[in-house]
Amino acid sequence: FGSFMYSTVGYVKRYSALMLITSQIISGVGSGTLGVTRSYVANISPKVSRTKYMAQITAVQYAGFTVTPLIGSILSDTIHDKARSNLLQLDAFSAPAYFMICLCVVALLLLHTRFVDL
């Protein structure tokens, strides 16, 4: 939801600073999943393999922290012109937010269809 709010900041000129700050707060609160995933991995993994699994999940999480800003900056750099429809505005600032929205939807779909709680 925070990414969606960030992508619509261009629509609301009057409240854009407030929307930007609010969207960052919502995104920050929603990013509290690091502790949850680490505690889940620690809970389900055997003690012998726990260090290995924790290292793998941490590597994947920090790879995401590294790669997504790179992709966002590439999208922002390649999209110069504004493309506007009645529903969406696509420009250098909203394209990375739409990309993050797509990643979040894919993650939620995978979580819903593939995750099995043990």
PDB file of C-alpha atoms in Angstrom:
ATOM      1  CA  PHE A   1       0.000   0.000   0.000  1.00  0.00           C
ATOM      2  CA  GLY A   2       2.893   2.340   0.721  1.00  0.00           C
ATOM      3  CA  SER A   3       4.299   1.804  -2.794  1.00  0.00           C
ATOM      4  CA  PHE A   4       0.893   2.553  -4.284  1.00  0.00           C
ATOM      5  CA  MET A   5       0.629   5.779  -2.287  1.00  0.00           C
ATOM      6  CA  TYR A   6       4.140   6.737  -3.389  1.00  0.00           C
ATOM      7  CA  SER A   7       3.221   6.165  -7.035  1.00  0.00           C
ATOM      8  CA  THR A   8       0.209   8.480  -6.770  1.00  0.00           C
ATOM      9  CA  VAL A   9       2.081  11.429  -5.239  1.00  0.00           C
ATOM     10  CA  GLY A  10       2.190  13.087  -8.675  1.00  0.00           C
ATOM     11  CA  TYR A  11      -1.604  13.181  -8.847  1.00  0.00           C
ATOM     12  CA  VAL A  12      -2.097  15.051  -5.604  1.00  0.00           C
ATOM     13  CA  LYS A  13      -0.075  18.247  -5.932  1.00  0.00           C
ATOM     14  CA  ARG A  14      -1.524  19.917  -2.872  1.00  0.00           C
ATOM     15  CA  TYR A  15      -0.736  17.126  -0.393  1.00  0.00           C
ATOM     16  CA  SER A  16       2.270  15.571  -2.116  1.00  0.00           C
ATOM     17  CA  ALA A  17       4.750  16.084   0.744  1.00  0.00           C
ATOM     18  CA  LEU A  18       2.305  14.658   3.286  1.00  0.00           C
ATOM     19  CA  MET A  19       1.517  11.684   1.016  1.00  0.00           C
ATOM     20  CA  LEU A  20       5.212  11.057   0.453  1.00  0.00           C
ATOM     21  CA  ILE A  21       5.925  10.979   4.176  1.00  0.00           C
ATOM     22  CA  THR A  22       2.849   8.838   4.891  1.00  0.00           C
ATOM     23  CA  SER A  23       3.735   6.343   2.167  1.00  0.00           C
ATOM     24  CA  GLN A  24       7.259   6.006   3.544  1.00  0.00           C
ATOM     25  CA  ILE A  25       5.888   5.378   7.041  1.00  0.00           C
ATOM     26  CA  ILE A  26       3.500   2.711   5.759  1.00  0.00           C
ATOM     27  CA  SER A  27       6.296   1.075   3.758  1.00  0.00           C
ATOM     28  CA  GLY A  28       8.557   1.154   6.790  1.00  0.00           C
ATOM     29  CA  VAL A  29       5.963  -0.484   9.023  1.00  0.00           C
ATOM     30  CA  GLY A  30       5.337  -3.124   6.362  1.00  0.00           C
ATOM     31  CA  SER A  31       9.023  -3.954   6.090  1.00  0.00           C
ATOM     32  CA  GLY A  32       9.006  -5.580   9.522  1.00  0.00           C
ATOM     33  CA  THR A  33       8.910  -8.985   7.870  1.00  0.00           C
ATOM     34  CA  LEU A  34      12.653  -9.554   8.258  1.00  0.00           C
ATOM     35  CA  GLY A  35      12.321 -10.618  11.864  1.00  0.00           C
ATOM     36  CA  VAL A  36       9.294 -12.752  11.094  1.00  0.00           C
ATOM     37  CA  THR A  37      10.997 -14.687   8.307  1.00  0.00           C
ATOM     38  CA  ARG A  38      14.158 -15.190  10.335  1.00  0.00           C
ATOM     39  CA  SER A  39      12.241 -16.437  13.360  1.00  0.00           C
ATOM     40  CA  TYR A  40      10.200 -18.790  11.152  1.00  0.00           C
ATOM     41  CA  VAL A  41      13.361 -20.231   9.564  1.00  0.00           C
ATOM     42  CA  ALA A  42      14.953 -20.599  12.997  1.00  0.00           C
ATOM     43  CA  ASN A  43      11.829 -22.312  14.304  1.00  0.00           C
ATOM     44  CA  ILE A  44      11.442 -24.913  11.546  1.00  0.00           C
ATOM     45  CA  SER A  45      15.094 -25.730  10.853  1.00  0.00           C
ATOM     46  CA  PRO A  46      16.974 -28.422  12.774  1.00  0.00           C
ATOM     47  CA  LYS A  47      19.745 -27.168  15.051  1.00  0.00           C
ATOM     48  CA  VAL A  48      22.425 -28.787  12.891  1.00  0.00           C
ATOM     49  CA  SER A  49      21.382 -26.838   9.782  1.00  0.00           C
ATOM     50  CA  ARG A  50      20.110 -23.643  11.405  1.00  0.00           C
ATOM     51  CA  THR A  51      23.220 -21.573  10.686  1.00  0.00           C
ATOM     52  CA  LYS A  52      23.199 -22.598   7.034  1.00  0.00           C
ATOM     53  CA  TYR A  53      19.502 -21.754   6.579  1.00  0.00           C
ATOM     54  CA  MET A  54      19.814 -18.451   8.417  1.00  0.00           C
ATOM     55  CA  ALA A  55      22.763 -17.501   6.212  1.00  0.00           C
ATOM     56  CA  GLN A  56      20.785 -18.392   3.087  1.00  0.00           C
ATOM     57  CA  ILE A  57      17.683 -16.399   4.077  1.00  0.00           C
ATOM     58  CA  THR A  58      19.829 -13.415   5.059  1.00  0.00           C
ATOM     59  CA  ALA A  59      21.698 -13.570   1.743  1.00  0.00           C
ATOM     60  CA  VAL A  60      18.430 -13.626  -0.193  1.00  0.00           C
ATOM     61  CA  GLN A  61      17.018 -10.714   1.802  1.00  0.00           C
ATOM     62  CA  TYR A  62      20.105  -8.553   1.346  1.00  0.00           C
ATOM     63  CA  ALA A  63      20.314  -9.478  -2.334  1.00  0.00           C
ATOM     64  CA  GLY A  64      16.793  -8.067  -2.621  1.00  0.00           C
ATOM     65  CA  PHE A  65      17.891  -4.917  -0.795  1.00  0.00           C
ATOM     66  CA  THR A  66      20.725  -4.567  -3.301  1.00  0.00           C
ATOM     67  CA  VAL A  67      18.972  -5.469  -6.552  1.00  0.00           C
ATOM     68  CA  THR A  68      15.621  -3.671  -6.208  1.00  0.00           C
ATOM     69  CA  PRO A  69      17.099  -0.145  -5.915  1.00  0.00           C
ATOM     70  CA  LEU A  70      19.276  -0.928  -8.930  1.00  0.00           C
ATOM     71  CA  ILE A  71      16.248  -1.992 -10.970  1.00  0.00           C
ATOM     72  CA  GLY A  72      14.317   1.048  -9.719  1.00  0.00           C
ATOM     73  CA  SER A  73      17.091   3.394 -10.781  1.00  0.00           C
ATOM     74  CA  ILE A  74      17.302   1.735 -14.204  1.00  0.00           C
ATOM     75  CA  LEU A  75      13.530   2.122 -14.633  1.00  0.00           C
ATOM     76  CA  SER A  76      13.690   5.714 -13.466  1.00  0.00           C
ATOM     77  CA  ASP A  77      16.544   6.476 -15.851  1.00  0.00           C
ATOM     78  CA  THR A  78      14.942   4.850 -18.903  1.00  0.00           C
ATOM     79  CA  ILE A  79      11.484   6.393 -18.482  1.00  0.00           C
ATOM     80  CA  HIS A  80      11.758  10.101 -19.164  1.00  0.00           C
ATOM     81  CA  ASP A  81       8.392  11.011 -20.644  1.00  0.00           C
ATOM     82  CA  LYS A  82       5.180  10.963 -18.724  1.00  0.00           C
ATOM     83  CA  ALA A  83       2.583   8.515 -19.896  1.00  0.00           C
ATOM     84  CA  ARG A  84      -0.753   9.316 -18.340  1.00  0.00           C
ATOM     85  CA  SER A  85      -4.085   7.575 -18.547  1.00  0.00           C
ATOM     86  CA  ASN A  86      -7.253   8.097 -16.562  1.00  0.00           C
ATOM     87  CA  LEU A  87      -6.076   5.541 -14.042  1.00  0.00           C
ATOM     88  CA  LEU A  88      -2.275   5.665 -13.897  1.00  0.00           C
ATOM     89  CA  GLN A  89       0.585   8.070 -14.357  1.00  0.00           C
ATOM     90  CA  LEU A  90       3.860   6.533 -15.474  1.00  0.00           C
ATOM     91  CA  ASP A  91       6.955   8.664 -15.117  1.00  0.00           C
ATOM     92  CA  ALA A  92      10.474   8.401 -13.740  1.00  0.00           C
ATOM     93  CA  PHE A  93       9.195   8.615 -10.162  1.00  0.00           C
ATOM     94  CA  SER A  94       6.192   6.289 -10.324  1.00  0.00           C
ATOM     95  CA  ALA A  95       7.760   3.502 -12.436  1.00  0.00           C
ATOM     96  CA  PRO A  96       9.893   2.105  -9.556  1.00  0.00           C
ATOM     97  CA  ALA A  97       6.833   2.213  -7.294  1.00  0.00           C
ATOM     98  CA  TYR A  98       4.757   0.273  -9.827  1.00  0.00           C
ATOM     99  CA  PHE A  99       7.605  -2.232 -10.107  1.00  0.00           C
ATOM    100  CA  MET A 100       7.561  -2.722  -6.326  1.00  0.00           C
ATOM    101  CA  ILE A 101       3.782  -3.122  -6.393  1.00  0.00           C
ATOM    102  CA  CYS A 102       4.176  -5.904  -8.978  1.00  0.00           C
ATOM    103  CA  LEU A 103       6.844  -7.605  -6.864  1.00  0.00           C
ATOM    104  CA  CYS A 104       4.615  -7.417  -3.790  1.00  0.00           C
ATOM    105  CA  VAL A 105       1.672  -8.930  -5.670  1.00  0.00           C
ATOM    106  CA  VAL A 106       3.866 -11.773  -6.955  1.00  0.00           C
ATOM    107  CA  ALA A 107       5.203 -12.371  -3.429  1.00  0.00           C
ATOM    108  CA  LEU A 108       1.683 -12.460  -2.003  1.00  0.00           C
ATOM    109  CA  LEU A 109       0.524 -14.878  -4.694  1.00  0.00           C
ATOM    110  CA  LEU A 110       3.501 -17.162  -4.047  1.00  0.00           C
ATOM    111  CA  LEU A 111       2.908 -16.965  -0.323  1.00  0.00           C
ATOM    112  CA  HIS A 112      -0.740 -17.835  -0.746  1.00  0.00           C
ATOM    113  CA  THR A 113      -0.218 -20.708  -3.199  1.00  0.00           C
ATOM    114  CA  ARG A 114       3.122 -22.244  -2.154  1.00  0.00           C
ATOM    115  CA  PHE A 115       3.645 -21.620   1.559  1.00  0.00           C
ATOM    116  CA  VAL A 116       2.940 -24.543   3.869  1.00  0.00           C
ATOM    117  CA  ASP A 117       3.024 -23.826   7.591  1.00  0.00           C
ATOM    118  CA  LEU A 118       4.607 -26.704   9.461  1.00  0.00           C
TER     119      LEU A 118
END
